[in-house]
Tab-separated table of C-alpha atoms in Angstrom:
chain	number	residue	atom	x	y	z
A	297	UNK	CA	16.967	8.120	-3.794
A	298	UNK	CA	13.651	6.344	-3.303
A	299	UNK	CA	12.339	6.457	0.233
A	300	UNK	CA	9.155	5.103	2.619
A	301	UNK	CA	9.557	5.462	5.967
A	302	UNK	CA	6.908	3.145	8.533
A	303	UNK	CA	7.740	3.884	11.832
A	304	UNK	CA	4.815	1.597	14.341
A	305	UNK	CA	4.267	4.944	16.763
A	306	UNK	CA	3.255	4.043	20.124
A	307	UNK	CA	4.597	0.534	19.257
A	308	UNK	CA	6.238	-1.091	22.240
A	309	UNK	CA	10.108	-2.830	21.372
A	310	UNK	CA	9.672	-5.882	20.788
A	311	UNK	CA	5.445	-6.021	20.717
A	312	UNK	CA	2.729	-6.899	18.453
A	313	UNK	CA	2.491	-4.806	15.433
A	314	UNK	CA	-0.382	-2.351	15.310
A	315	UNK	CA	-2.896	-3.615	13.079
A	316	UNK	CA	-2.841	0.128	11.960
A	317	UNK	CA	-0.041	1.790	10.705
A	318	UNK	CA	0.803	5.104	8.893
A	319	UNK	CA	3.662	6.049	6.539
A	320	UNK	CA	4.803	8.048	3.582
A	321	UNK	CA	6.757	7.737	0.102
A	322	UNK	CA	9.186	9.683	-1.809
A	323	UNK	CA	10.395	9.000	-5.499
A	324	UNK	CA	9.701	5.136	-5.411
A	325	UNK	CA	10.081	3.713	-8.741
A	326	UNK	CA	7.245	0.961	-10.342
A	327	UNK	CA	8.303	-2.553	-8.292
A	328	UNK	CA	8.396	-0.667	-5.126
A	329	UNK	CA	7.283	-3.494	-2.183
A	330	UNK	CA	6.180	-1.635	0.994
A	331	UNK	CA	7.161	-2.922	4.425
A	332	UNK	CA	5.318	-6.360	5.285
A	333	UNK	CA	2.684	-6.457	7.911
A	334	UNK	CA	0.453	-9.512	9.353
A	335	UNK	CA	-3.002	-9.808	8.591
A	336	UNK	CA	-5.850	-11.754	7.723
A	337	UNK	CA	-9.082	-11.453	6.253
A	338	UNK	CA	-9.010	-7.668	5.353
A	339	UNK	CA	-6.733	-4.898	4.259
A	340	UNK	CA	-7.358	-1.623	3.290
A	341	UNK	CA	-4.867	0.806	1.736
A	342	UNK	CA	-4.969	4.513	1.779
A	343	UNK	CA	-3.115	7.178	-0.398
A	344	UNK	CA	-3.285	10.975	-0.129
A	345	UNK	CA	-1.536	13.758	-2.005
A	346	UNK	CA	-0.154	11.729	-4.785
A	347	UNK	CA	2.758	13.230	-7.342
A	348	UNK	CA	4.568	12.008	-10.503
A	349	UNK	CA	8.540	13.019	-10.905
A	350	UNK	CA	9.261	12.983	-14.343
A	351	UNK	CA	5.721	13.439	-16.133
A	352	UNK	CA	4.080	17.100	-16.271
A	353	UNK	CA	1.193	15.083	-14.438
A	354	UNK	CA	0.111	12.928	-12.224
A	355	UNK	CA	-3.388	10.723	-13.115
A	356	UNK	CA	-3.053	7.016	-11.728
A	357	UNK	CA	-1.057	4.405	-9.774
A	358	UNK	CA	-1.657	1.059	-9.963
A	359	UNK	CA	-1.849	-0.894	-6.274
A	360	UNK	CA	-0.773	-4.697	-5.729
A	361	UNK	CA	-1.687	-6.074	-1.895
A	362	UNK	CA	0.341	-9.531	-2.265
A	363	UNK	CA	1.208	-12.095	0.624
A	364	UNK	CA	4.554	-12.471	1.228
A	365	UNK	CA	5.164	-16.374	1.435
A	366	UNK	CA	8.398	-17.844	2.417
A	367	UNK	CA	9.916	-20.184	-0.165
A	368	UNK	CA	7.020	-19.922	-2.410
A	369	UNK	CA	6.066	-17.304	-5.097
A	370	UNK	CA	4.105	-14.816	-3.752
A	371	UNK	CA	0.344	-14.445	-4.519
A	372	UNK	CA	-1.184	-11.590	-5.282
A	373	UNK	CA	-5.049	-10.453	-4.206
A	374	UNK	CA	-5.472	-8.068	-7.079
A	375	UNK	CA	-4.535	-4.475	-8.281
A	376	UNK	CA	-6.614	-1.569	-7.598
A	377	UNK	CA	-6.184	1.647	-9.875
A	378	UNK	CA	-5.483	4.598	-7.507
A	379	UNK	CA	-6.912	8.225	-9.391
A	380	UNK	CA	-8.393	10.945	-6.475
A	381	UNK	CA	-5.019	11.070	-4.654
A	382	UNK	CA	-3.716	12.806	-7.659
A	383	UNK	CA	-6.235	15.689	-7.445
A	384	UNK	CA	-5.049	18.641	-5.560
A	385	UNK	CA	-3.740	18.324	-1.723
A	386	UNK	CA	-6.717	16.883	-0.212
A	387	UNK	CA	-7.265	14.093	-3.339
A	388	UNK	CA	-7.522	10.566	-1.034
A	389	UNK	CA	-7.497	7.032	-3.170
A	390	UNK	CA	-8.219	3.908	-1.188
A	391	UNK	CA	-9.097	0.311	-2.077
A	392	UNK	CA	-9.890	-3.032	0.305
A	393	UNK	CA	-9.373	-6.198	-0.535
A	394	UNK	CA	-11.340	-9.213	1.231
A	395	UNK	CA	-10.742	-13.156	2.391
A	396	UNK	CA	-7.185	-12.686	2.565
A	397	UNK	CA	-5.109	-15.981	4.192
A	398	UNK	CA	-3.708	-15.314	7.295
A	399	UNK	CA	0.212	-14.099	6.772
A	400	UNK	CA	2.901	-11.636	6.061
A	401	UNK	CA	1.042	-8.581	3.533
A	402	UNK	CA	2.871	-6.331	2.001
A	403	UNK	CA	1.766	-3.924	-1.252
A	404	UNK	CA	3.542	-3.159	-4.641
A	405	UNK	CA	3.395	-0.134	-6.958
A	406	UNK	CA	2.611	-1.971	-10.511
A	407	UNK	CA	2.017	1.108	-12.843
A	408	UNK	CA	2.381	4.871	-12.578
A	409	UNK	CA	0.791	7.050	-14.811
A	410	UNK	CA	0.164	3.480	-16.628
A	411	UNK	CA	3.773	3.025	-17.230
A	412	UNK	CA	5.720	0.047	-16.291
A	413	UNK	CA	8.792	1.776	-15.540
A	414	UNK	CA	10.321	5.480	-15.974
A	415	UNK	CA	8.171	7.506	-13.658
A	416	UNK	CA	8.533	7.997	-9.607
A	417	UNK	CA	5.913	8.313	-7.291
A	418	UNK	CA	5.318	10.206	-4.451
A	419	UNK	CA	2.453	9.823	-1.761
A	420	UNK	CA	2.068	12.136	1.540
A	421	UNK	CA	0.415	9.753	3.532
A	422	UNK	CA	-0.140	6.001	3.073
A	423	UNK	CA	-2.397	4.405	6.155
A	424	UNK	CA	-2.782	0.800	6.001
A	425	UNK	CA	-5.749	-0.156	7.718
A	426	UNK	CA	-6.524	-4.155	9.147
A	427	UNK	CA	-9.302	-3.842	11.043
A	428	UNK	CA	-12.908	-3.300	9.438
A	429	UNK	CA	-13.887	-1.742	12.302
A	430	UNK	CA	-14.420	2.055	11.010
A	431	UNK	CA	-17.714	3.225	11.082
């Protein structure tokens, strides 16, 4: 059973959202939408320690950051081809994405392995960055 979790640590009840967050995926199958998060201007999205279920190999995942809009098709902001997470247990993939409109983000997984459907991805840590403000 496919499976993210995104728990906002620290995160009062009922509070603003972090503009950082941290999470993880198990098995999620191509179309996969993580959880939606507000933002503006800049997003960047971080995968390490990726794995394939169902392909002797893992090489690539394909990364969609779209904004979620009510009663409208969502737009997307582009796809970025995700490669180093899938080598060895330290292999980190990231990509940012710039002069995005102010709104509900969210990301999807497009391709895995290249494939539109039939494979499962895995990724031990996913960190959504909002800020800009690393050094």
């Amino acid at each position: 059973m496919p499976a993210a979790s995104a728990a906002d640590p620290g995160a009062p009840a009922g509070g603003p959202e972090l503009k950082n967050w941290q999470s993880s995926m198990y098995d999620v199958l191509t179309g996969f939408q993580s959880r939606r998060w507000n933002d503006q201007q800049y997003s960047q999205i971080w995968f390490t320690k990726c794995r394939v279920s169902g392909a002797s190999s893992g090489t690539s995942t394909h990364v969609d950051l779209r904004w979620d809009r009510t009663a409208q098709p969502d737009n997307s902001w582009g796809v970025k081809k995700y490669t180093a997470c899938f080598k060895g247990s330290a292999g980190k993939s990231n990509g940012e994405w710039h002069n995005l409109a102010k709104g509900k983000h969210f990301f999807q997984i497009n391709k895995i392995n290249g494939a539109g459907a039939g494979l499962a991805l895995s990724v031990q840590k996913v960190y959504i960055d909002t800020t800009k403000a690393d050094g």
